[in-house]
Structures are given as C-alpha cells and as structure tokens.
CSV table of C-alpha atoms in Angstrom, one decimal:
chain,number,residue,atom,x,y,z
A,1,UNK,CA,0.0,0.1,0.0
A,2,UNK,CA,1.5,3.2,-1.2
A,3,UNK,CA,0.7,7.0,-0.1
A,4,UNK,CA,-3.1,7.7,-1.1
A,5,UNK,CA,-3.3,10.9,-3.8
A,6,UNK,CA,-5.4,13.8,-2.1
A,7,UNK,CA,-6.5,16.7,-4.2
A,8,UNK,CA,-8.5,19.6,-3.0
A,9,UNK,CA,-9.8,23.0,-4.1
A,10,UNK,CA,-12.2,25.6,-3.8
A,11,UNK,CA,-13.9,28.1,-6.7
A,12,UNK,CA,-17.1,29.6,-7.4
A,13,UNK,CA,-17.6,27.3,-10.4
A,14,UNK,CA,-17.4,23.4,-9.4
A,15,UNK,CA,-15.8,22.4,-12.8
A,16,UNK,CA,-12.9,24.3,-12.1
A,17,UNK,CA,-12.4,23.3,-8.5
A,18,UNK,CA,-12.8,19.9,-9.7
A,19,UNK,CA,-10.2,20.5,-12.5
A,20,UNK,CA,-7.9,21.6,-10.2
A,21,UNK,CA,-8.3,18.7,-7.8
A,22,UNK,CA,-8.0,16.1,-10.6
A,23,UNK,CA,-5.0,17.9,-12.0
A,24,UNK,CA,-3.0,17.5,-8.5
A,25,UNK,CA,-4.2,13.6,-8.1
A,26,UNK,CA,-2.7,13.0,-11.4
A,27,UNK,CA,0.5,14.5,-10.4
A,28,UNK,CA,0.7,12.7,-7.4
A,29,UNK,CA,0.1,9.1,-9.2
A,30,UNK,CA,2.8,10.1,-11.3
A,31,UNK,CA,5.2,10.3,-8.3
A,32,UNK,CA,7.1,7.1,-7.0
A,33,UNK,CA,5.8,7.3,-3.5
A,34,UNK,CA,2.2,7.5,-4.3
A,35,UNK,CA,-0.5,4.8,-5.6
A,36,UNK,CA,-0.5,5.0,-9.3
A,37,UNK,CA,-3.9,2.9,-9.9
A,38,UNK,CA,-5.9,3.3,-7.1
A,39,UNK,CA,-9.4,1.9,-7.0
A,40,UNK,CA,-11.5,3.7,-4.3
A,41,UNK,CA,-12.3,7.4,-4.1
A,42,UNK,CA,-13.9,9.6,-1.3
A,43,UNK,CA,-15.6,12.8,-2.7
A,44,UNK,CA,-16.5,15.4,-0.1
A,45,UNK,CA,-18.2,18.4,-1.4
A,46,UNK,CA,-19.6,21.8,0.6
A,47,UNK,CA,-23.1,22.3,0.5
A,48,UNK,CA,-22.4,25.3,-1.7
A,49,UNK,CA,-22.2,22.7,-4.7
A,50,UNK,CA,-24.8,20.2,-3.3
A,51,UNK,CA,-27.0,21.2,-6.2
A,52,UNK,CA,-24.8,19.9,-8.6
A,53,UNK,CA,-23.5,16.6,-6.8
A,54,UNK,CA,-24.5,14.1,-9.4
A,55,UNK,CA,-22.9,16.2,-12.1
A,56,UNK,CA,-19.7,16.5,-9.8
A,57,UNK,CA,-19.2,12.8,-9.5
A,58,UNK,CA,-20.2,12.2,-13.2
A,59,UNK,CA,-17.3,14.5,-13.8
A,60,UNK,CA,-14.6,13.2,-11.4
A,61,UNK,CA,-15.3,9.4,-12.7
A,62,UNK,CA,-14.4,10.4,-16.1
A,63,UNK,CA,-11.6,12.3,-15.4
A,64,UNK,CA,-10.2,9.4,-13.6
A,65,UNK,CA,-11.5,6.5,-15.0
A,66,UNK,CA,-9.4,3.8,-13.3
A,67,UNK,CA,-10.9,4.6,-10.0
A,68,UNK,CA,-13.7,2.5,-10.0
A,69,UNK,CA,-15.6,2.7,-6.7
A,70,UNK,CA,-16.7,5.9,-4.8
A,71,UNK,CA,-18.1,7.4,-1.5
A,72,UNK,CA,-18.4,10.6,0.3
A,73,UNK,CA,-21.1,13.2,1.4
A,74,UNK,CA,-21.4,16.6,1.6
A,75,UNK,CA,-21.0,19.3,4.8
A,76,UNK,CA,-21.1,22.9,5.6
A,77,UNK,CA,-17.3,22.6,5.9
A,78,UNK,CA,-14.9,20.1,4.4
A,79,UNK,CA,-11.0,19.6,5.4
A,80,UNK,CA,-8.2,18.1,2.9
A,81,UNK,CA,-4.4,17.7,4.0
A,82,UNK,CA,-3.4,20.9,5.9
A,83,UNK,CA,-6.8,23.2,4.8
A,84,UNK,CA,-10.2,23.7,6.1
A,85,UNK,CA,-12.8,24.9,3.6
A,86,UNK,CA,-15.6,26.3,5.9
A,87,UNK,CA,-18.7,27.9,4.1
A,88,UNK,CA,-17.1,28.4,0.6
A,89,UNK,CA,-17.8,26.3,-2.4
A,90,UNK,CA,-14.9,23.4,-2.1
A,91,UNK,CA,-14.1,19.7,-2.9
A,92,UNK,CA,-11.7,17.2,-1.7
A,93,UNK,CA,-10.9,13.9,-2.7
A,94,UNK,CA,-8.9,11.0,-1.4
A,95,UNK,CA,-8.0,8.4,-3.7
A,96,UNK,CA,-7.4,4.9,-1.7
A,97,UNK,CA,-4.8,2.3,-2.6
A,98,UNK,CA,-6.8,-0.8,-1.6
A,99,UNK,CA,-7.4,-4.4,-3.0
A,100,UNK,CA,-11.0,-4.6,-4.4
A,101,UNK,CA,-11.3,-7.8,-2.0
A,102,UNK,CA,-10.7,-5.7,1.0
A,103,UNK,CA,-13.7,-3.2,0.8
A,104,UNK,CA,-17.1,-2.6,0.1
A,105,UNK,CA,-19.1,0.0,-0.9
A,106,UNK,CA,-22.7,0.2,0.3
A,107,UNK,CA,-25.9,2.1,0.4
A,108,UNK,CA,-29.5,1.7,0.9
A,109,UNK,CA,-29.6,0.7,-2.7
A,110,UNK,CA,-26.9,-1.7,-2.4
A,111,UNK,CA,-26.6,-2.5,1.6
A,112,UNK,CA,-23.8,-4.5,3.3
A,113,UNK,CA,-24.2,-8.4,3.0
A,114,UNK,CA,-24.8,-9.7,6.0
A,115,UNK,CA,-21.7,-12.3,6.9
A,116,UNK,CA,-21.9,-15.5,5.9
A,117,UNK,CA,-20.0,-18.3,7.0
A,118,UNK,CA,-16.9,-18.4,4.6
A,119,UNK,CA,-18.2,-15.5,2.9
A,120,UNK,CA,-16.4,-11.9,2.9
A,121,UNK,CA,-16.5,-10.5,6.0
A,122,UNK,CA,-16.3,-6.5,7.2
A,123,UNK,CA,-14.2,-5.5,10.2
A,124,UNK,CA,-15.2,-2.1,10.5
A,125,UNK,CA,-16.9,0.7,8.0
A,126,UNK,CA,-16.8,4.3,6.9
A,127,UNK,CA,-20.5,5.5,7.6
A,128,UNK,CA,-22.2,8.7,6.0
A,129,UNK,CA,-26.1,9.4,7.0
A,130,UNK,CA,-28.6,11.9,6.7
A,131,UNK,CA,-29.6,13.1,10.1
A,132,UNK,CA,-33.3,13.0,9.7
A,133,UNK,CA,-33.0,9.3,8.9
A,134,UNK,CA,-36.0,7.7,10.8
A,135,UNK,CA,-34.7,5.1,13.6
A,136,UNK,CA,-31.1,5.9,12.9
A,137,UNK,CA,-29.6,4.8,16.0
A,138,UNK,CA,-31.2,1.0,15.5
A,139,UNK,CA,-29.9,1.5,11.8
A,140,UNK,CA,-26.1,2.2,12.8
A,141,UNK,CA,-26.7,-0.7,15.5
A,142,UNK,CA,-27.5,-3.1,13.0
A,143,UNK,CA,-24.9,-2.0,10.7
A,144,UNK,CA,-22.2,-2.7,13.6
A,145,UNK,CA,-23.5,-6.1,14.0
A,146,UNK,CA,-22.7,-6.9,10.2
A,147,UNK,CA,-19.1,-6.2,11.0
A,148,UNK,CA,-16.7,-8.3,13.2
A,149,UNK,CA,-15.4,-5.8,15.4
A,150,UNK,CA,-18.9,-4.1,16.0
A,151,UNK,CA,-17.4,-0.6,15.1
A,152,UNK,CA,-18.4,1.9,12.7
A,153,UNK,CA,-16.8,5.6,12.4
A,154,UNK,CA,-17.9,8.5,10.1
A,155,UNK,CA,-20.6,11.1,10.6
A,156,UNK,CA,-23.7,12.9,9.6
A,157,UNK,CA,-24.2,15.1,6.6
A,158,UNK,CA,-24.7,18.5,7.4
A,159,UNK,CA,-26.0,21.1,4.8
A,160,UNK,CA,-28.3,24.2,4.9
A,161,UNK,CA,-30.3,22.1,2.5
A,162,UNK,CA,-30.4,18.9,0.9
A,163,UNK,CA,-27.2,16.8,1.7
A,164,UNK,CA,-26.1,14.4,-1.1
A,165,UNK,CA,-24.1,11.1,-0.2
A,166,UNK,CA,-22.0,9.3,-2.8
A,167,UNK,CA,-21.7,5.6,-3.3
A,168,UNK,CA,-21.3,3.7,-6.2
A,169,UNK,CA,-19.5,0.8,-7.6
A,170,UNK,CA,-18.1,-0.1,-11.0
A,171,UNK,CA,-19.9,1.0,-14.0
A,172,UNK,CA,-23.4,1.5,-12.5
A,173,UNK,CA,-25.0,4.8,-13.2
A,174,UNK,CA,-25.9,7.3,-10.9
A,175,UNK,CA,-24.4,7.1,-7.3
A,176,UNK,CA,-25.5,10.2,-5.5
A,177,UNK,CA,-28.7,10.2,-3.4
A,178,UNK,CA,-30.2,11.9,-0.4
A,179,UNK,CA,-31.3,9.9,2.9
A,180,UNK,CA,-30.3,6.7,4.5
A,181,UNK,CA,-26.8,5.4,5.0
A,182,UNK,CA,-23.7,4.8,2.8
A,183,UNK,CA,-20.2,4.5,3.1
A,184,UNK,CA,-17.5,1.6,2.7
A,185,UNK,CA,-17.0,-1.2,4.8
A,186,UNK,CA,-13.3,-2.9,5.1
A,187,UNK,CA,-12.3,-6.3,5.5
A,188,UNK,CA,-10.0,-7.5,8.5
A,189,UNK,CA,-7.0,-7.7,6.2
A,190,UNK,CA,-6.8,-3.8,6.1
A,191,UNK,CA,-5.1,-2.2,8.9
A,192,UNK,CA,-6.8,1.2,10.3
A,193,UNK,CA,-7.1,2.6,13.4
A,194,UNK,CA,-9.3,5.0,14.8
A,195,UNK,CA,-9.5,7.4,17.6
A,196,UNK,CA,-11.9,9.6,18.9
A,197,UNK,CA,-11.4,13.2,20.6
A,198,UNK,CA,-13.6,15.0,22.9
A,199,UNK,CA,-14.1,18.8,22.7
A,200,UNK,CA,-15.8,19.8,26.1
A,201,UNK,CA,-14.2,19.7,29.9
A,202,UNK,CA,-16.3,19.1,32.7
A,203,UNK,CA,-17.5,22.1,35.3
A,204,UNK,CA,-19.1,19.9,37.6
A,205,UNK,CA,-18.3,16.6,39.6
A,206,UNK,CA,-19.8,13.8,38.1
A,207,UNK,CA,-23.4,12.2,39.1
A,208,UNK,CA,-25.7,9.2,38.4
A,209,UNK,CA,-29.0,9.5,37.0
A,210,UNK,CA,-31.0,7.8,39.7
A,211,UNK,CA,-34.7,8.9,38.1
A,212,UNK,CA,-35.6,9.7,34.8
A,213,UNK,CA,-38.5,9.9,32.4
A,214,UNK,CA,-37.5,9.7,29.0
A,215,UNK,CA,-35.8,12.5,28.0
A,216,UNK,CA,-36.3,14.2,31.5
A,217,UNK,CA,-33.6,13.6,34.4
A,218,UNK,CA,-35.6,13.8,37.5
A,219,UNK,CA,-32.8,13.1,40.1
A,220,UNK,CA,-29.3,12.9,40.5
A,221,UNK,CA,-27.5,11.1,43.2
A,222,UNK,CA,-31.1,10.8,44.7
A,223,UNK,CA,-31.5,14.7,44.8
A,224,UNK,CA,-34.1,16.7,42.3
A,225,UNK,CA,-32.0,17.2,39.2
A,226,UNK,CA,-32.8,20.7,38.6
A,227,UNK,CA,-31.5,21.6,42.0
A,228,UNK,CA,-28.4,19.8,41.6
A,229,UNK,CA,-27.5,22.0,38.4
A,230,UNK,CA,-28.7,25.1,39.9
A,231,UNK,CA,-26.0,24.1,42.7
A,232,UNK,CA,-23.2,22.9,39.9
A,233,UNK,CA,-23.6,25.9,37.8
A,234,UNK,CA,-24.0,28.4,40.8
A,235,UNK,CA,-27.0,30.3,39.3
A,236,UNK,CA,-30.5,30.3,40.7
A,237,UNK,CA,-33.8,30.7,39.1
A,238,UNK,CA,-34.6,34.1,41.1
A,239,UNK,CA,-32.1,35.7,38.6
A,240,UNK,CA,-33.8,33.9,35.4
A,241,UNK,CA,-31.8,35.8,32.7
A,242,UNK,CA,-28.3,35.2,34.3
A,243,UNK,CA,-29.1,31.7,34.7
A,244,UNK,CA,-30.7,31.3,31.0
A,245,UNK,CA,-27.4,32.6,29.7
A,246,UNK,CA,-25.1,30.0,31.8
A,247,UNK,CA,-27.6,27.0,31.0
A,248,UNK,CA,-27.5,28.2,27.1
A,249,UNK,CA,-23.6,27.5,27.4
A,250,UNK,CA,-23.7,24.4,29.1
A,251,UNK,CA,-23.8,20.8,27.8
A,252,UNK,CA,-23.9,17.3,29.9
A,253,UNK,CA,-21.9,14.5,29.1
A,254,UNK,CA,-23.7,10.9,29.1
A,255,UNK,CA,-22.0,7.7,30.0
A,256,UNK,CA,-23.6,4.4,29.7
A,257,UNK,CA,-25.1,2.7,33.1
A,258,UNK,CA,-22.5,1.9,35.5
A,259,UNK,CA,-20.0,3.4,33.5
A,260,UNK,CA,-18.1,6.5,34.8
A,261,UNK,CA,-18.4,10.0,32.7
A,262,UNK,CA,-15.2,11.4,33.9
A,263,UNK,CA,-11.6,9.6,33.9
A,264,UNK,CA,-9.1,9.9,36.9
A,265,UNK,CA,-7.5,13.2,35.1
A,266,UNK,CA,-10.7,15.2,35.0
A,267,UNK,CA,-11.7,14.8,31.5
A,268,UNK,CA,-14.5,13.2,30.0
A,269,UNK,CA,-14.1,9.3,29.0
A,270,UNK,CA,-13.8,8.5,25.4
A,271,UNK,CA,-17.1,6.7,25.2
A,272,UNK,CA,-19.3,9.8,26.7
A,273,UNK,CA,-21.6,11.3,24.6
A,274,UNK,CA,-22.2,15.1,25.1
A,275,UNK,CA,-25.7,16.6,24.6
A,276,UNK,CA,-27.5,19.8,24.8
A,277,UNK,CA,-29.9,20.6,27.6
A,278,UNK,CA,-33.1,21.3,25.9
A,279,UNK,CA,-35.2,22.5,28.9
A,280,UNK,CA,-36.0,23.0,32.5
A,281,UNK,CA,-38.8,21.4,34.2
A,282,UNK,CA,-39.4,23.5,37.5
A,283,UNK,CA,-42.5,21.4,38.3
A,284,UNK,CA,-41.0,18.2,38.6
A,285,UNK,CA,-37.9,19.8,39.4
A,286,UNK,CA,-36.1,18.0,36.1
A,287,UNK,CA,-33.6,18.9,33.2
A,288,UNK,CA,-34.8,18.1,29.8
A,289,UNK,CA,-32.1,16.9,27.6
A,290,UNK,CA,-31.7,15.5,23.9
A,291,UNK,CA,-31.1,12.2,24.8
A,292,UNK,CA,-33.1,8.9,25.7
A,293,UNK,CA,-32.1,8.2,29.1
A,294,UNK,CA,-31.7,5.2,31.3
A,295,UNK,CA,-31.4,5.1,35.1
A,296,UNK,CA,-27.9,4.5,36.3
A,297,UNK,CA,-26.2,6.4,33.6
A,298,UNK,CA,-23.5,8.8,34.4
A,299,UNK,CA,-23.9,12.6,33.8
A,300,UNK,CA,-21.5,15.5,34.4
A,301,UNK,CA,-22.1,19.2,33.0
A,302,UNK,CA,-19.5,20.6,30.9
A,303,UNK,CA,-18.7,23.2,28.3
A,304,UNK,CA,-16.9,23.6,25.1
A,305,UNK,CA,-13.4,24.4,26.0
A,306,UNK,CA,-11.0,25.2,22.9
A,307,UNK,CA,-7.7,24.3,25.0
A,308,UNK,CA,-9.4,21.2,26.2
A,309,UNK,CA,-10.1,20.3,22.8
A,310,UNK,CA,-6.8,21.4,21.3
A,311,UNK,CA,-4.8,19.2,24.2
A,312,UNK,CA,-7.3,15.9,23.3
A,313,UNK,CA,-6.7,16.2,19.8
A,314,UNK,CA,-2.9,16.5,20.5
A,315,UNK,CA,-3.2,13.4,22.7
A,316,UNK,CA,-5.2,11.0,20.0
A,317,UNK,CA,-2.6,12.1,17.4
A,318,UNK,CA,0.3,10.9,19.8
A,319,UNK,CA,-1.4,7.8,20.5
A,320,UNK,CA,-1.8,6.8,16.9
A,321,UNK,CA,2.0,7.7,16.4
A,322,UNK,CA,2.7,5.9,19.4
A,323,UNK,CA,0.8,2.7,18.1
A,324,UNK,CA,2.8,3.2,14.7
A,325,UNK,CA,6.6,3.5,16.0
A,326,UNK,CA,7.9,0.3,17.3
A,327,UNK,CA,9.6,-0.2,20.8
A,328,UNK,CA,13.0,-0.3,19.9
A,329,UNK,CA,16.2,-0.6,22.0
A,330,UNK,CA,19.0,2.2,22.0
A,331,UNK,CA,21.8,1.5,19.2
A,332,UNK,CA,24.0,0.8,22.4
A,333,UNK,CA,22.0,-1.6,23.9
A,334,UNK,CA,21.5,-3.3,20.7
A,335,UNK,CA,24.9,-3.5,20.1
A,336,UNK,CA,25.6,-5.6,23.2
A,337,UNK,CA,22.9,-8.0,23.1
A,338,UNK,CA,22.9,-8.9,19.2
A,339,UNK,CA,24.9,-11.5,18.0
A,340,UNK,CA,25.2,-10.6,14.6
A,341,UNK,CA,26.0,-6.9,13.4
A,342,UNK,CA,23.0,-6.8,11.2
A,343,UNK,CA,20.5,-7.5,13.7
A,344,UNK,CA,21.3,-3.9,14.9
A,345,UNK,CA,19.5,-2.6,11.9
A,346,UNK,CA,16.3,-0.7,13.5
A,347,UNK,CA,12.9,-2.6,12.7
A,348,UNK,CA,10.7,-0.5,10.3
A,349,UNK,CA,7.8,0.6,11.7
A,350,UNK,CA,4.4,1.2,10.0
A,351,UNK,CA,3.3,4.6,8.3
A,352,UNK,CA,0.4,6.2,7.5
A,353,UNK,CA,-1.0,5.8,4.2
A,354,UNK,CA,-3.9,8.0,4.3
A,355,UNK,CA,-6.6,9.3,6.9
A,356,UNK,CA,-10.2,10.3,7.3
A,357,UNK,CA,-10.9,13.3,9.8
A,358,UNK,CA,-14.7,13.7,10.5
A,359,UNK,CA,-15.3,16.8,12.9
A,360,UNK,CA,-18.2,18.3,14.4
A,361,UNK,CA,-19.7,21.5,13.1
A,362,UNK,CA,-19.4,23.0,16.5
A,363,UNK,CA,-15.5,22.9,16.1
A,364,UNK,CA,-15.3,24.2,12.8
A,365,UNK,CA,-14.3,27.7,11.6
A,366,UNK,CA,-12.0,29.6,14.4
A,367,UNK,CA,-12.9,27.2,17.4
A,368,UNK,CA,-9.4,26.2,17.5
A,369,UNK,CA,-8.0,30.0,17.4
A,370,UNK,CA,-7.4,30.4,13.7
A,371,UNK,CA,-7.7,29.5,10.1
A,372,UNK,CA,-7.2,25.7,9.6
A,373,UNK,CA,-5.9,25.2,13.3
A,374,UNK,CA,-7.6,22.0,13.6
A,375,UNK,CA,-5.8,20.6,10.4
A,376,UNK,CA,-2.2,22.3,11.5
A,377,UNK,CA,-2.5,20.3,14.9
A,378,UNK,CA,-3.2,17.1,13.0
A,379,UNK,CA,-0.5,18.0,10.8
A,380,UNK,CA,2.0,18.8,13.5
A,381,UNK,CA,1.4,15.9,15.3
A,382,UNK,CA,1.0,13.2,12.4
A,383,UNK,CA,3.1,14.8,9.5
A,384,UNK,CA,2.5,15.6,6.0
A,385,UNK,CA,0.2,12.7,5.8
A,386,UNK,CA,-3.1,12.5,3.0
A,387,UNK,CA,-6.1,13.5,4.5
A,388,UNK,CA,-9.9,14.4,3.5
A,389,UNK,CA,-13.1,14.5,5.7
A,390,UNK,CA,-16.0,16.9,6.7
A,391,UNK,CA,-17.7,18.7,9.5
A,392,UNK,CA,-20.4,16.7,10.6
A,393,UNK,CA,-24.1,17.3,12.0
A,394,UNK,CA,-22.9,14.4,14.5
A,395,UNK,CA,-20.1,12.0,14.5
A,396,UNK,CA,-20.0,8.3,14.2
A,397,UNK,CA,-17.7,5.9,16.7
A,398,UNK,CA,-18.1,2.5,17.2
A,399,UNK,CA,-22.3,2.2,17.0
A,400,UNK,CA,-22.7,5.7,18.9
A,401,UNK,CA,-23.7,9.0,17.9
A,402,UNK,CA,-21.5,11.9,19.2
A,403,UNK,CA,-21.3,15.8,19.4
A,404,UNK,CA,-18.6,18.0,19.4
A,405,UNK,CA,-15.9,15.4,18.8
A,406,UNK,CA,-13.4,14.4,16.1
A,407,UNK,CA,-13.1,11.1,14.7
A,408,UNK,CA,-9.8,10.3,13.2
A,409,UNK,CA,-8.9,7.4,11.4
A,410,UNK,CA,-5.7,6.3,9.7
A,411,UNK,CA,-5.0,3.7,7.2
A,412,UNK,CA,-1.4,1.9,7.8
A,413,UNK,CA,1.2,0.4,5.8
A,414,UNK,CA,4.5,-1.5,6.6
C-alpha cells in the first residue's frame, strides 16, 4: 500500500475546483511514493455544490476512469491535507490504494451483506448518514452487527439544504442520493486505526441519574436534578436572565449505566456522549436533555473548551504515533545484545498511507483559534499525511452518535 493521492480546491465554479483537484491527483499518481492505480475514491463537497452533486460525481469519474468505486458526502465545511474549507464552495478527493477484495461500497440501494460463513466479512466501516433518517440509532446498531469488530466511524452529513451522499461501485450509473446510510466497509486484512477526541471540559462533579422520565432527568444521586444543576452551575432561578445565559452555554456528558463519565484526570471518557440541555421542568424539578435516558447513566455538566479540545486532539494523534512506532532498544543496547551486526538495524515501523477526519460543525471555523488550526494540529502531530474529511452534524464512533467530537482514522502500511 502506497500513499493515497489527495486533491482539493475551492472555486465558485465546481468544474474549476474539480479540474484543479484532478490535476493534483494525477501529478501525485505519477510520483514514486504514491499509488499509481487506486480503485476507491472518497469525495467530499461543501453544501455550496449540493445542487450539482451528481454532475460533480460524473465529472470526477470521467476524469479518473481507473477509480472504479466512490463514496462520500456533503458538509457545511470540509477538510483536506492541511486546509479547512468552511462555508465556501470546495471539494476534496482521496484516492485509496486498497485491493478490491478488501472493501465494499454500500448504500440503501446496495446494502452491506449479512456475514456468511466462509464469505466476505467486514471488520469496520466508514459511514455517512442523513441526520433525519428514521430510527437512525437502530440502523447504525444493525450495521455495526454486520462487522466483526462491531465498530463504525464517520458522521452525519451537514448542509443548509439537502445533503447528498455518494456511493457507487463499478460501472453503475448514478451514485448520488439523499437520505439513509452509505459508506465503505473494510475487511480484516486492511490495517486501520480510529481514535475519538472530545471537545468539552467538565465543569461539575460527575453524577448518576437515579430517576428519569424518557428525556427528563428527575433525580441525580437521589436529589432533584434541577436543584443539583443550579448548585453545580452556581445560578438561581431568582435571576432568570443570568440563569438562562449560563444554561445555554452548558452541555451534559452522558455515559452508559455503571460507566463513569469522567476519568481520573478529570476529563471526559472516550465513550461519553455530549448532549444539549433542551429545557427545564420546575414542576418536577427536572432537566430535559436531547437524549433518551436510562437509570444508572453517568452525567456531568460541561462546556465547550478550545484549549481542552486542542490538548485532546494532540493526545489522540500522539497515541496513533505511538502505536505506529515500534518499541526499540538504543543503539548501544542493541550492539551489546545482538550476536550479528546486521541485527542492530532498526526495525521499520508502520506508516500512514492516508487518513479520514470527521469533526463536528461546532468545532469548525475559528474554534481552534485560527484558520485551519484544527488541521494544523493534526499535521504537526502526524506529519504531512494525505487526509480528507468533513464537518458533521453528529459524529459516529463504535455504534454511537456523538457531538462536539472529532473522529480520526488512519490507514497504515508496513
């Protein structure tokens, strides 16, 4: 597996942007270190191009005839390499150097097959989804069951209107549609790693939901939930304007029953889902949340924190680098222990051939402190690796839907 060619551009006219991106891809495909005949293309467009999505797909398929399979979606922002295109017309393409037997493009028209004994088996899958899809959580769980790891990664398309998705295999016509789920499933033979980064910081002690009514938390640790929230946030309903302003800036982190929401360092656990506070219920002393609740769930009040988000993004990149770089002895220790001089040669590690990054629309723009700052953090930590992605209306990791997070997946090669 060689480096994945990556092309991206912005232009008011989509044909110009597509032409610039295709020219970049062709130039990279001619270089020794890059894949010369990739088969799978990932295409992401901003919603400025949404009305021309099918025409764009047809154009890039014609311009890159060797790329037989395509997947992708739409975002209010997209990212590529070291650039973020936020609220402007742009597109990004990553060409993945994967054997045809190691992946499957799927959609509602061509669903991922149920694993059969001795048949093709998916290990994990990149998923793009329409936010308004009915019973989305159930569909994601069912899709995860069709993978050996039970693990998905990706996000919900974001747009101010329709958010087209792309999913086409071989010479089939069309490939652009709205609604449902689509993406690419990957076989166990393909080496990839995914990490999730949180973008919020706890502002209270963790609690346990001890009584609830669907979306409304009624008691936390046996106390009225509204009373606990007011105490934690240091506000009172006697000053309603001040209280409303504070509550609007506050989110909640929710963990599964019997699972802590906060780790020993005071940060959110990786599997914590961040949700909005959608209302207060003074009659029942409850707090309404944008999530169906269960008794025993962990809950912590939190707020978006750019510094915490930067630190956590740096952390997951460091984890990926550590996983890729083999443990090795110092040269002096190796010389003392090796019976043959040739055995002192350092063992080659794995390298990143390409990456996909799905971040929340709430993290886009200037949230990280400057233009393309989020991409620069990744580039500084991982190096100059080919990368594409988009800003989502919800991020997918495992079979859960998250908010205010980033999901980074890297494909590795020896």
